[in-house]
PDB file of C-alpha atoms and ligand atoms in Angstrom:
ATOM      1  CA  UNK A   1     -52.370  19.231  49.853  1.00  0.00           C
ATOM      2  CA  UNK A   2     -48.646  18.499  49.983  1.00  0.00           C
ATOM      3  CA  UNK A   3     -46.327  21.282  48.960  1.00  0.00           C
ATOM      4  CA  UNK A   4     -44.213  20.943  45.855  1.00  0.00           C
ATOM      5  CA  UNK A   5     -40.616  19.922  46.431  1.00  0.00           C
ATOM      6  CA  UNK A   6     -37.813  21.819  44.746  1.00  0.00           C
ATOM      7  CA  UNK A   7     -34.308  20.367  44.736  1.00  0.00           C
ATOM      8  CA  UNK A   8     -31.457  22.772  44.082  1.00  0.00           C
ATOM      9  CA  UNK A   9     -28.453  20.735  43.026  1.00  0.00           C
ATOM     10  CA  UNK A  10     -25.464  22.965  43.695  1.00  0.00           C
ATOM     11  CA  UNK A  11     -25.483  25.465  46.542  1.00  0.00           C
ATOM     12  CA  UNK A  12     -23.123  28.134  45.296  1.00  0.00           C
ATOM     13  CA  UNK A  13     -24.143  31.704  44.574  1.00  0.00           C
ATOM     14  CA  UNK A  14     -26.875  30.784  42.074  1.00  0.00           C
ATOM     15  CA  UNK A  15     -28.117  27.923  44.285  1.00  0.00           C
ATOM     16  CA  UNK A  16     -28.436  30.183  47.325  1.00  0.00           C
ATOM     17  CA  UNK A  17     -30.209  32.872  45.317  1.00  0.00           C
ATOM     18  CA  UNK A  18     -32.578  30.264  43.855  1.00  0.00           C
ATOM     19  CA  UNK A  19     -33.440  29.073  47.366  1.00  0.00           C
ATOM     20  CA  UNK A  20     -34.134  32.617  48.518  1.00  0.00           C
ATOM     21  CA  UNK A  21     -36.339  33.438  45.508  1.00  0.00           C
ATOM     22  CA  UNK A  22     -38.214  30.116  45.641  1.00  0.00           C
ATOM     23  CA  UNK A  23     -38.848  30.744  49.341  1.00  0.00           C
ATOM     24  CA  UNK A  24     -40.035  34.313  48.839  1.00  0.00           C
ATOM     25  CA  UNK A  25     -42.427  33.072  46.142  1.00  0.00           C
ATOM     26  CA  UNK A  26     -43.529  30.088  48.268  1.00  0.00           C
ATOM     27  CA  UNK A  27     -43.028  27.771  45.302  1.00  0.00           C
ATOM     28  CA  UNK A  28     -42.610  24.775  47.589  1.00  0.00           C
ATOM     29  CA  UNK A  29     -40.343  23.120  50.129  1.00  0.00           C
ATOM     30  CA  UNK A  30     -36.711  23.430  49.176  1.00  0.00           C
ATOM     31  CA  UNK A  31     -33.735  21.117  49.454  1.00  0.00           C
ATOM     32  CA  UNK A  32     -30.364  22.700  48.870  1.00  0.00           C
ATOM     33  CA  UNK A  33     -27.863  20.010  47.871  1.00  0.00           C
ATOM     34  CA  UNK A  34     -24.093  20.257  47.545  1.00  0.00           C
ATOM     35  CA  UNK A  35     -21.204  17.836  47.943  1.00  0.00           C
ATOM     36  CA  UNK A  36     -19.441  20.545  49.992  1.00  0.00           C
ATOM     37  CA  UNK A  37     -20.936  19.475  53.319  1.00  0.00           C
ATOM     38  CA  UNK A  38     -22.003  22.414  55.487  1.00  0.00           C
ATOM     39  CA  UNK A  39     -22.627  24.930  52.689  1.00  0.00           C
ATOM     40  CA  UNK A  40     -26.180  23.788  51.801  1.00  0.00           C
ATOM     41  CA  UNK A  41     -27.058  23.306  55.472  1.00  0.00           C
ATOM     42  CA  UNK A  42     -25.702  26.764  56.375  1.00  0.00           C
ATOM     43  CA  UNK A  43     -27.398  28.555  53.496  1.00  0.00           C
ATOM     44  CA  UNK A  44     -30.632  26.673  54.147  1.00  0.00           C
ATOM     45  CA  UNK A  45     -30.658  27.696  57.796  1.00  0.00           C
ATOM     46  CA  UNK A  46     -29.728  31.310  57.011  1.00  0.00           C
ATOM     47  CA  UNK A  47     -32.527  31.696  54.446  1.00  0.00           C
ATOM     48  CA  UNK A  48     -34.972  29.924  56.785  1.00  0.00           C
ATOM     49  CA  UNK A  49     -34.133  32.473  59.437  1.00  0.00           C
ATOM     50  CA  UNK A  50     -35.236  35.239  57.051  1.00  0.00           C
ATOM     51  CA  UNK A  51     -38.660  33.626  56.605  1.00  0.00           C
ATOM     52  CA  UNK A  52     -40.318  35.072  59.742  1.00  0.00           C
ATOM     53  CA  UNK A  53     -39.225  38.559  58.649  1.00  0.00           C
ATOM     54  CA  UNK A  54     -40.330  38.052  55.049  1.00  0.00           C
ATOM     55  CA  UNK A  55     -43.400  36.042  56.021  1.00  0.00           C
ATOM     56  CA  UNK A  56     -42.976  32.930  53.915  1.00  0.00           C
ATOM     57  CA  UNK A  57     -43.718  29.385  55.019  1.00  0.00           C
ATOM     58  CA  UNK A  58     -41.571  26.738  53.398  1.00  0.00           C
ATOM     59  CA  UNK A  59     -39.301  24.015  54.749  1.00  0.00           C
ATOM     60  CA  UNK A  60     -35.763  24.723  53.648  1.00  0.00           C
ATOM     61  CA  UNK A  61     -33.130  22.084  54.326  1.00  0.00           C
ATOM     62  CA  UNK A  62     -29.556  21.466  53.254  1.00  0.00           C
ATOM     63  CA  UNK A  63     -28.058  18.090  52.366  1.00  0.00           C
ATOM     64  CA  UNK A  64     -24.954  16.436  50.974  1.00  0.00           C
ATOM     65  CA  UNK A  65     -26.545  13.112  50.100  1.00  0.00           C
ATOM     66  CA  UNK A  66     -28.547  12.654  46.913  1.00  0.00           C
ATOM     67  CA  UNK A  67     -31.263  10.752  48.798  1.00  0.00           C
ATOM     68  CA  UNK A  68     -32.442  14.158  50.085  1.00  0.00           C
ATOM     69  CA  UNK A  69     -33.781  15.063  46.605  1.00  0.00           C
ATOM     70  CA  UNK A  70     -36.089  12.040  46.600  1.00  0.00           C
ATOM     71  CA  UNK A  71     -39.445  12.748  44.946  1.00  0.00           C
ATOM     72  CA  UNK A  72     -38.552  16.304  43.882  1.00  0.00           C
ATOM     73  CA  UNK A  73     -41.028  17.943  41.480  1.00  0.00           C
ATOM     74  CA  UNK A  74     -38.397  20.309  40.124  1.00  0.00           C
ATOM     75  CA  UNK A  75     -34.594  20.006  40.118  1.00  0.00           C
ATOM     76  CA  UNK A  76     -32.525  23.047  39.241  1.00  0.00           C
ATOM     77  CA  UNK A  77     -28.928  22.146  38.507  1.00  0.00           C
ATOM     78  CA  UNK A  78     -26.110  24.630  39.062  1.00  0.00           C
ATOM     79  CA  UNK A  79     -23.479  22.109  40.191  1.00  0.00           C
ATOM     80  CA  UNK A  80     -20.053  22.504  38.634  1.00  0.00           C
ATOM     81  CA  UNK A  81     -17.576  25.317  38.364  1.00  0.00           C
ATOM     82  CA  UNK A  82     -18.228  28.839  37.103  1.00  0.00           C
ATOM     83  CA  UNK A  83     -15.884  30.734  34.842  1.00  0.00           C
ATOM     84  CA  UNK A  84     -13.339  33.326  35.911  1.00  0.00           C
ATOM     85  CA  UNK A  85     -12.025  36.323  33.943  1.00  0.00           C
ATOM     86  CA  UNK A  86     -10.301  35.235  30.735  1.00  0.00           C
ATOM     87  CA  UNK A  87     -12.271  31.981  30.498  1.00  0.00           C
ATOM     88  CA  UNK A  88     -15.057  31.187  28.069  1.00  0.00           C
ATOM     89  CA  UNK A  89     -18.019  29.061  29.111  1.00  0.00           C
ATOM     90  CA  UNK A  90     -16.610  26.334  26.836  1.00  0.00           C
ATOM     91  CA  UNK A  91     -13.441  26.077  28.971  1.00  0.00           C
ATOM     92  CA  UNK A  92     -15.583  24.489  31.700  1.00  0.00           C
ATOM     93  CA  UNK A  93     -16.677  21.545  29.551  1.00  0.00           C
ATOM     94  CA  UNK A  94     -14.324  18.804  30.799  1.00  0.00           C
ATOM     95  CA  UNK A  95     -14.788  19.376  34.512  1.00  0.00           C
ATOM     96  CA  UNK A  96     -18.528  20.092  34.396  1.00  0.00           C
ATOM     97  CA  UNK A  97     -19.272  17.085  32.179  1.00  0.00           C
ATOM     98  CA  UNK A  98     -18.048  14.806  34.998  1.00  0.00           C
ATOM     99  CA  UNK A  99     -20.291  16.697  37.410  1.00  0.00           C
ATOM    100  CA  UNK A 100     -23.296  16.202  35.078  1.00  0.00           C
ATOM    101  CA  UNK A 101     -22.672  12.448  35.112  1.00  0.00           C
ATOM    102  CA  UNK A 102     -22.966  12.373  38.915  1.00  0.00           C
ATOM    103  CA  UNK A 103     -25.964  14.700  38.950  1.00  0.00           C
ATOM    104  CA  UNK A 104     -27.709  12.729  36.186  1.00  0.00           C
ATOM    105  CA  UNK A 105     -27.270   9.495  38.175  1.00  0.00           C
ATOM    106  CA  UNK A 106     -28.657  11.171  41.318  1.00  0.00           C
ATOM    107  CA  UNK A 107     -31.729  12.497  39.501  1.00  0.00           C
ATOM    108  CA  UNK A 108     -32.326   9.179  37.743  1.00  0.00           C
ATOM    109  CA  UNK A 109     -32.313   7.344  41.082  1.00  0.00           C
ATOM    110  CA  UNK A 110     -34.193   9.786  43.297  1.00  0.00           C
ATOM    111  CA  UNK A 111     -36.218  12.207  41.175  1.00  0.00           C
ATOM    112  CA  UNK A 112     -37.106  10.518  37.866  1.00  0.00           C
ATOM    113  CA  UNK A 113     -40.430  12.401  37.605  1.00  0.00           C
ATOM    114  CA  UNK A 114     -38.949  15.864  38.093  1.00  0.00           C
ATOM    115  CA  UNK A 115     -38.846  18.759  35.675  1.00  0.00           C
ATOM    116  CA  UNK A 116     -35.123  19.471  35.405  1.00  0.00           C
ATOM    117  CA  UNK A 117     -33.689  22.893  34.637  1.00  0.00           C
ATOM    118  CA  UNK A 118     -29.956  22.997  33.951  1.00  0.00           C
ATOM    119  CA  UNK A 119     -27.909  26.174  34.421  1.00  0.00           C
ATOM    120  CA  UNK A 120     -24.393  24.676  34.443  1.00  0.00           C
ATOM    121  CA  UNK A 121     -22.128  25.860  31.603  1.00  0.00           C
ATOM    122  CA  UNK A 122     -21.378  25.390  28.790  1.00  0.00           C
ATOM    123  CA  UNK A 123     -25.147  25.281  28.962  1.00  0.00           C
ATOM    124  CA  UNK A 124     -26.333  23.706  25.722  1.00  0.00           C
ATOM    125  CA  UNK A 125     -23.832  20.843  25.900  1.00  0.00           C
ATOM    126  CA  UNK A 126     -24.307  20.282  29.639  1.00  0.00           C
ATOM    127  CA  UNK A 127     -28.110  20.043  29.431  1.00  0.00           C
ATOM    128  CA  UNK A 128     -27.760  17.666  26.478  1.00  0.00           C
ATOM    129  CA  UNK A 129     -25.393  15.442  28.481  1.00  0.00           C
ATOM    130  CA  UNK A 130     -27.522  15.706  31.626  1.00  0.00           C
ATOM    131  CA  UNK A 131     -30.615  14.488  29.771  1.00  0.00           C
ATOM    132  CA  UNK A 132     -28.688  11.490  28.484  1.00  0.00           C
ATOM    133  CA  UNK A 133     -27.033  10.701  31.827  1.00  0.00           C
ATOM    134  CA  UNK A 134     -30.360  10.986  33.684  1.00  0.00           C
ATOM    135  CA  UNK A 135     -32.438   9.110  31.107  1.00  0.00           C
ATOM    136  CA  UNK A 136     -35.391  11.440  31.778  1.00  0.00           C
ATOM    137  CA  UNK A 137     -37.723  12.280  28.875  1.00  0.00           C
ATOM    138  CA  UNK A 138     -36.301  15.106  26.751  1.00  0.00           C
ATOM    139  CA  UNK A 139     -39.384  17.308  27.326  1.00  0.00           C
ATOM    140  CA  UNK A 140     -38.692  17.193  31.090  1.00  0.00           C
ATOM    141  CA  UNK A 141     -35.066  18.388  30.841  1.00  0.00           C
ATOM    142  CA  UNK A 142     -34.407  21.927  29.736  1.00  0.00           C
ATOM    143  CA  UNK A 143     -31.630  24.507  29.827  1.00  0.00           C
ATOM    144  CA  UNK A 144     -31.853  28.013  31.233  1.00  0.00           C
ATOM    145  CA  UNK A 145     -30.230  30.544  28.937  1.00  0.00           C
ATOM    146  CA  UNK A 146     -32.739  32.240  26.655  1.00  0.00           C
ATOM    147  CA  UNK A 147     -34.679  33.856  29.503  1.00  0.00           C
ATOM    148  CA  UNK A 148     -31.423  35.270  30.906  1.00  0.00           C
ATOM    149  CA  UNK A 149     -30.019  36.477  27.591  1.00  0.00           C
ATOM    150  CA  UNK A 150     -33.398  37.967  26.647  1.00  0.00           C
ATOM    151  CA  UNK A 151     -33.650  39.670  30.035  1.00  0.00           C
ATOM    152  CA  UNK A 152     -30.255  41.294  29.510  1.00  0.00           C
ATOM    153  CA  UNK A 153     -31.353  42.444  26.039  1.00  0.00           C
ATOM    154  CA  UNK A 154     -34.646  43.783  27.478  1.00  0.00           C
ATOM    155  CA  UNK A 155     -32.832  45.742  30.179  1.00  0.00           C
ATOM    156  CA  UNK A 156     -30.384  47.354  27.763  1.00  0.00           C
ATOM    157  CA  UNK A 157     -33.247  48.264  25.396  1.00  0.00           C
ATOM    158  CA  UNK A 158     -35.405  49.685  28.197  1.00  0.00           C
ATOM    159  CA  UNK A 159     -32.478  51.880  29.331  1.00  0.00           C
ATOM    160  CA  UNK A 160     -31.805  53.001  25.751  1.00  0.00           C
ATOM    161  CA  UNK A 161     -35.412  54.034  25.143  1.00  0.00           C
ATOM    162  CA  UNK A 162     -36.116  55.180  28.715  1.00  0.00           C
ATOM    163  CA  UNK A 163     -39.183  52.951  28.979  1.00  0.00           C
ATOM    164  CA  UNK A 164     -40.276  50.326  31.479  1.00  0.00           C
ATOM    165  CA  UNK A 165     -38.616  46.921  31.259  1.00  0.00           C
ATOM    166  CA  UNK A 166     -42.160  45.547  31.460  1.00  0.00           C
ATOM    167  CA  UNK A 167     -42.954  46.921  28.010  1.00  0.00           C
ATOM    168  CA  UNK A 168     -39.929  45.440  26.292  1.00  0.00           C
ATOM    169  CA  UNK A 169     -40.053  41.880  24.996  1.00  0.00           C
ATOM    170  CA  UNK A 170     -37.080  40.150  23.438  1.00  0.00           C
ATOM    171  CA  UNK A 171     -36.062  36.850  21.968  1.00  0.00           C
ATOM    172  CA  UNK A 172     -32.492  35.614  22.085  1.00  0.00           C
ATOM    173  CA  UNK A 173     -32.125  32.210  20.433  1.00  0.00           C
ATOM    174  CA  UNK A 174     -29.295  29.788  19.619  1.00  0.00           C
ATOM    175  CA  UNK A 175     -26.547  28.620  21.933  1.00  0.00           C
ATOM    176  CA  UNK A 176     -25.677  30.357  25.200  1.00  0.00           C
ATOM    177  CA  UNK A 177     -22.291  31.575  23.990  1.00  0.00           C
ATOM    178  CA  UNK A 178     -20.598  34.128  21.782  1.00  0.00           C
ATOM    179  CA  UNK A 179     -22.727  33.019  18.819  1.00  0.00           C
ATOM    180  CA  UNK A 180     -26.124  33.576  20.512  1.00  0.00           C
ATOM    181  CA  UNK A 181     -28.737  35.182  18.261  1.00  0.00           C
ATOM    182  CA  UNK A 182     -30.634  38.223  19.610  1.00  0.00           C
ATOM    183  CA  UNK A 183     -33.527  38.679  17.181  1.00  0.00           C
ATOM    184  CA  UNK A 184     -34.377  42.344  16.527  1.00  0.00           C
ATOM    185  CA  UNK A 185     -37.370  41.448  14.345  1.00  0.00           C
ATOM    186  CA  UNK A 186     -39.008  39.466  17.153  1.00  0.00           C
ATOM    187  CA  UNK A 187     -38.128  41.892  19.954  1.00  0.00           C
ATOM    188  CA  UNK A 188     -40.508  44.724  20.680  1.00  0.00           C
ATOM    189  CA  UNK A 189     -41.237  47.858  22.674  1.00  0.00           C
ATOM    190  CA  UNK A 190     -44.961  48.031  23.408  1.00  0.00           C
ATOM    191  CA  UNK A 191     -45.487  45.523  20.590  1.00  0.00           C
ATOM    192  CA  UNK A 192     -43.489  47.560  18.034  1.00  0.00           C
ATOM    193  CA  UNK A 193     -40.639  45.480  16.542  1.00  0.00           C
ATOM    194  CA  UNK A 194     -37.125  46.926  16.952  1.00  0.00           C
ATOM    195  CA  UNK A 195     -36.733  46.946  13.182  1.00  0.00           C
ATOM    196  CA  UNK A 196     -39.710  49.366  12.993  1.00  0.00           C
ATOM    197  CA  UNK A 197     -38.192  51.494  15.750  1.00  0.00           C
ATOM    198  CA  UNK A 198     -35.091  51.897  13.565  1.00  0.00           C
ATOM    199  CA  UNK A 199     -37.330  53.129  10.715  1.00  0.00           C
ATOM    200  CA  UNK A 200     -39.134  55.435  13.169  1.00  0.00           C
ATOM    201  CA  UNK A 201     -35.783  56.964  14.170  1.00  0.00           C
ATOM    202  CA  UNK A 202     -35.789  55.768  17.794  1.00  0.00           C
ATOM    203  CA  UNK A 203     -32.436  54.098  17.365  1.00  0.00           C
ATOM    204  CA  UNK A 204     -29.861  53.750  14.613  1.00  0.00           C
ATOM    205  CA  UNK A 205     -28.924  50.369  13.191  1.00  0.00           C
ATOM    206  CA  UNK A 206     -25.382  50.904  14.483  1.00  0.00           C
ATOM    207  CA  UNK A 207     -26.522  51.662  18.043  1.00  0.00           C
ATOM    208  CA  UNK A 208     -28.851  48.640  17.977  1.00  0.00           C
ATOM    209  CA  UNK A 209     -25.919  46.491  16.880  1.00  0.00           C
ATOM    210  CA  UNK A 210     -23.908  47.774  19.878  1.00  0.00           C
ATOM    211  CA  UNK A 211     -26.754  46.811  22.230  1.00  0.00           C
ATOM    212  CA  UNK A 212     -26.966  43.372  20.608  1.00  0.00           C
ATOM    213  CA  UNK A 213     -23.221  42.880  21.082  1.00  0.00           C
ATOM    214  CA  UNK A 214     -23.449  43.955  24.730  1.00  0.00           C
ATOM    215  CA  UNK A 215     -26.175  41.320  25.143  1.00  0.00           C
ATOM    216  CA  UNK A 216     -23.919  38.637  23.645  1.00  0.00           C
ATOM    217  CA  UNK A 217     -21.154  39.712  26.029  1.00  0.00           C
ATOM    218  CA  UNK A 218     -23.569  40.076  28.966  1.00  0.00           C
ATOM    219  CA  UNK A 219     -22.190  37.166  30.997  1.00  0.00           C
ATOM    220  CA  UNK A 220     -18.553  38.108  30.331  1.00  0.00           C
ATOM    221  CA  UNK A 221     -19.219  41.715  31.395  1.00  0.00           C
ATOM    222  CA  UNK A 222     -20.341  40.465  34.822  1.00  0.00           C
ATOM    223  CA  UNK A 223     -17.412  38.014  35.096  1.00  0.00           C
ATOM    224  CA  UNK A 224     -15.036  40.880  34.322  1.00  0.00           C
ATOM    225  CA  UNK A 225     -16.552  43.006  37.079  1.00  0.00           C
ATOM    226  CA  UNK A 226     -16.893  40.305  39.751  1.00  0.00           C
ATOM    227  CA  UNK A 227     -13.453  38.801  38.999  1.00  0.00           C
ATOM    228  CA  UNK A 228     -14.161  35.794  41.277  1.00  0.00           C
ATOM    229  CA  UNK A 229     -17.065  34.134  39.470  1.00  0.00           C
ATOM    230  CA  UNK A 230     -20.031  34.672  37.209  1.00  0.00           C
ATOM    231  CA  UNK A 231     -23.519  36.178  37.443  1.00  0.00           C
ATOM    232  CA  UNK A 232     -26.068  34.765  39.872  1.00  0.00           C
ATOM    233  CA  UNK A 233     -29.022  37.071  40.526  1.00  0.00           C
ATOM    234  CA  UNK A 234     -30.280  37.193  36.924  1.00  0.00           C
ATOM    235  CA  UNK A 235     -29.575  33.503  36.173  1.00  0.00           C
ATOM    236  CA  UNK A 236     -31.479  32.511  39.329  1.00  0.00           C
ATOM    237  CA  UNK A 237     -34.443  34.784  38.569  1.00  0.00           C
ATOM    238  CA  UNK A 238     -34.609  33.330  35.051  1.00  0.00           C
ATOM    239  CA  UNK A 239     -34.674  29.713  36.232  1.00  0.00           C
ATOM    240  CA  UNK A 240     -37.317  30.530  38.834  1.00  0.00           C
ATOM    241  CA  UNK A 241     -39.546  31.968  36.083  1.00  0.00           C
ATOM    242  CA  UNK A 242     -39.247  28.650  34.228  1.00  0.00           C
ATOM    243  CA  UNK A 243     -39.882  26.564  37.374  1.00  0.00           C
ATOM    244  CA  UNK A 244     -42.937  28.654  38.241  1.00  0.00           C
ATOM    245  CA  UNK A 245     -44.386  28.189  34.764  1.00  0.00           C
ATOM    246  CA  UNK A 246     -44.045  24.418  35.171  1.00  0.00           C
ATOM    247  CA  UNK A 247     -45.345  24.194  38.750  1.00  0.00           C
ATOM    248  CA  UNK A 248     -48.341  26.480  38.108  1.00  0.00           C
ATOM    249  CA  UNK A 249     -48.974  25.203  34.564  1.00  0.00           C
ATOM    250  CA  UNK A 250     -48.791  28.796  33.373  1.00  0.00           C
ATOM    251  CA  UNK A 251     -47.786  27.835  29.829  1.00  0.00           C
ATOM    252  CA  UNK A 252     -45.421  30.780  29.538  1.00  0.00           C
ATOM    253  CA  UNK A 253     -43.769  31.331  26.173  1.00  0.00           C
ATOM    254  CA  UNK A 254     -40.098  31.333  27.121  1.00  0.00           C
ATOM    255  CA  UNK A 255     -36.885  30.934  25.136  1.00  0.00           C
ATOM    256  CA  UNK A 256     -35.105  27.892  26.545  1.00  0.00           C
ATOM    257  CA  UNK A 257     -32.450  25.404  25.509  1.00  0.00           C
ATOM    258  CA  UNK A 258     -34.818  22.643  24.430  1.00  0.00           C
ATOM    259  CA  UNK A 259     -34.235  19.242  22.868  1.00  0.00           C
ATOM    260  CA  UNK A 260     -34.732  19.481  19.115  1.00  0.00           C
ATOM    261  CA  UNK A 261     -35.754  16.430  17.135  1.00  0.00           C
ATOM    262  CA  UNK A 262     -35.934  17.944  13.675  1.00  0.00           C
ATOM    263  CA  UNK A 263     -37.314  21.408  14.478  1.00  0.00           C
ATOM    264  CA  UNK A 264     -35.224  24.144  12.839  1.00  0.00           C
ATOM    265  CA  UNK A 265     -33.496  21.323  10.916  1.00  0.00           C
ATOM    266  CA  UNK A 266     -31.662  20.201  14.072  1.00  0.00           C
ATOM    267  CA  UNK A 267     -31.689  16.658  15.468  1.00  0.00           C
ATOM    268  CA  UNK A 268     -30.772  15.441  18.964  1.00  0.00           C
ATOM    269  CA  UNK A 269     -29.317  18.680  20.215  1.00  0.00           C
ATOM    270  CA  UNK A 270     -30.281  21.297  22.781  1.00  0.00           C
ATOM    271  CA  UNK A 271     -30.397  24.835  21.408  1.00  0.00           C
ATOM    272  CA  UNK A 272     -32.211  27.985  22.516  1.00  0.00           C
ATOM    273  CA  UNK A 273     -35.640  28.246  20.861  1.00  0.00           C
ATOM    274  CA  UNK A 274     -39.025  29.650  21.906  1.00  0.00           C
ATOM    275  CA  UNK A 275     -40.954  27.086  23.955  1.00  0.00           C
ATOM    276  CA  UNK A 276     -44.178  26.763  25.926  1.00  0.00           C
ATOM    277  CA  UNK A 277     -43.555  25.528  29.474  1.00  0.00           C
ATOM    278  CA  UNK A 278     -46.445  24.052  31.435  1.00  0.00           C
ATOM    279  CA  UNK A 279     -47.296  21.046  33.565  1.00  0.00           C
ATOM    280  CA  UNK A 280     -46.177  18.788  30.712  1.00  0.00           C
ATOM    281  CA  UNK A 281     -42.679  20.277  30.779  1.00  0.00           C
ATOM    282  CA  UNK A 282     -41.675  21.648  27.392  1.00  0.00           C
ATOM    283  CA  UNK A 283     -45.141  21.352  25.859  1.00  0.00           C
ATOM    284  CA  UNK A 284     -44.375  22.964  22.551  1.00  0.00           C
ATOM    285  CA  UNK A 285     -41.406  24.175  20.539  1.00  0.00           C
ATOM    286  CA  UNK A 286     -42.370  27.202  18.508  1.00  0.00           C
ATOM    287  CA  UNK A 287     -40.807  27.241  15.064  1.00  0.00           C
ATOM    288  CA  UNK A 288     -40.625  30.874  14.029  1.00  0.00           C
ATOM    289  CA  UNK A 289     -39.793  31.979  10.545  1.00  0.00           C
ATOM    290  CA  UNK A 290     -36.168  33.083  10.242  1.00  0.00           C
ATOM    291  CA  UNK A 291     -34.969  35.218   7.342  1.00  0.00           C
ATOM    292  CA  UNK A 292     -31.708  34.386   5.544  1.00  0.00           C
ATOM    293  CA  UNK A 293     -29.464  36.425   7.854  1.00  0.00           C
ATOM    294  CA  UNK A 294     -31.164  35.153  11.010  1.00  0.00           C
ATOM    295  CA  UNK A 295     -31.023  31.548   9.783  1.00  0.00           C
ATOM    296  CA  UNK A 296     -27.316  31.872   8.987  1.00  0.00           C
ATOM    297  CA  UNK A 297     -26.642  33.222  12.481  1.00  0.00           C
ATOM    298  CA  UNK A 298     -28.779  30.480  14.062  1.00  0.00           C
ATOM    299  CA  UNK A 299     -27.032  27.759  12.037  1.00  0.00           C
ATOM    300  CA  UNK A 300     -23.625  29.121  13.035  1.00  0.00           C
ATOM    301  CA  UNK A 301     -24.669  28.966  16.670  1.00  0.00           C
ATOM    302  CA  UNK A 302     -25.974  25.408  16.226  1.00  0.00           C
ATOM    303  CA  UNK A 303     -22.585  24.518  14.691  1.00  0.00           C
ATOM    304  CA  UNK A 304     -20.804  25.840  17.791  1.00  0.00           C
ATOM    305  CA  UNK A 305     -23.073  23.763  20.081  1.00  0.00           C
ATOM    306  CA  UNK A 306     -22.528  20.675  17.875  1.00  0.00           C
ATOM    307  CA  UNK A 307     -18.777  21.098  18.352  1.00  0.00           C
ATOM    308  CA  UNK A 308     -19.238  21.091  22.136  1.00  0.00           C
ATOM    309  CA  UNK A 309     -21.410  17.961  22.002  1.00  0.00           C
ATOM    310  CA  UNK A 310     -18.687  16.256  19.937  1.00  0.00           C
ATOM    311  CA  UNK A 311     -16.149  17.229  22.602  1.00  0.00           C
ATOM    312  CA  UNK A 312     -18.440  15.654  25.234  1.00  0.00           C
ATOM    313  CA  UNK A 313     -18.653  12.421  23.225  1.00  0.00           C
ATOM    314  CA  UNK A 314     -14.844  12.319  22.990  1.00  0.00           C
ATOM    315  CA  UNK A 315     -14.673  12.430  26.794  1.00  0.00           C
ATOM    316  CA  UNK A 316     -17.719  10.204  27.460  1.00  0.00           C
ATOM    317  CA  UNK A 317     -18.349   7.949  24.413  1.00  0.00           C
ATOM    318  CA  UNK A 318     -21.517   6.549  26.069  1.00  0.00           C
ATOM    319  CA  UNK A 319     -23.215   9.870  25.195  1.00  0.00           C
ATOM    320  CA  UNK A 320     -23.232   9.010  21.483  1.00  0.00           C
TER     321      UNK A 320
HETATM  322  C1  PYR B 401     -24.170  33.961  32.418  1.00  0.00           C
HETATM  323  O1  PYR B 401     -24.103  34.848  33.264  1.00  0.00           O
HETATM  324  O2  PYR B 401     -24.430  34.227  31.227  1.00  0.00           O
HETATM  325  C2  PYR B 401     -23.995  32.592  32.772  1.00  0.00           C
HETATM  326  O3  PYR B 401     -23.901  31.753  31.907  1.00  0.00           O
HETATM  327  C3  PYR B 401     -23.933  32.250  34.196  1.00  0.00           C
END
């Protein structure tokens, strides 16, 4: 049986980490792609040289020509620039939109049957543009943000309550930006919703609000510390969880930036919502009940994403 093929489009810090994780998990053969000739080849060889020590068998190659991604089962896109201190994700829109046009054309030509996971920021607008540029079905193109934001929320909650991260579940919905919507009512410790934990005296409303705000600022906190770029370990781990669910048809319930065609009252936009990811790509979008406050926050976030999509259309009218 042939191994799966995973194309990593962009070989920066997230791309390299993705290659390492995909290798360690033996998800398939890996092609690292980057227009910066030498970087994907060097990283590919370096990670390959760790495989005898770690004991994984995959072919890991680097390339600077899109033909190398031919027939990929999964493409994970990190190409583009990352933000630096003082920048918002939205500041990257102009430059990364041009990158998405190139990447979309490459995927359309060489990997039209792939499941595509976009990580490039500003995420919700970039995955929306990438789907249009590539022409792939909307259920096969998805954005990685909700798993990452929820993972940050889970970590902060686990530390607060001094419990295992394994026993904390969380949902962060909406756009991957300052308006993201961590949902306390749908986040739990051992199945107990956070709202009940407030009633039980585990945490005050005020402290919970601080944790929620730290989650919203999670990416910026890392940018501020690193000073030269943005997070890569947690974004890579999050995308690998999504790729694994697709490749193994696990049907994980994961919050992802998915194409909405009327769900949550939103049409032709990508926004973070709970999804089921299996061999069919995004197999289901789960429409959870939102109370008035949650719906207002979600709608505000959708409004912010809509503004970014408008900005994309102003630059590339063909996206309309
Ligand atoms: C983040 O760290 O949140 C990114 O968007 C990379």
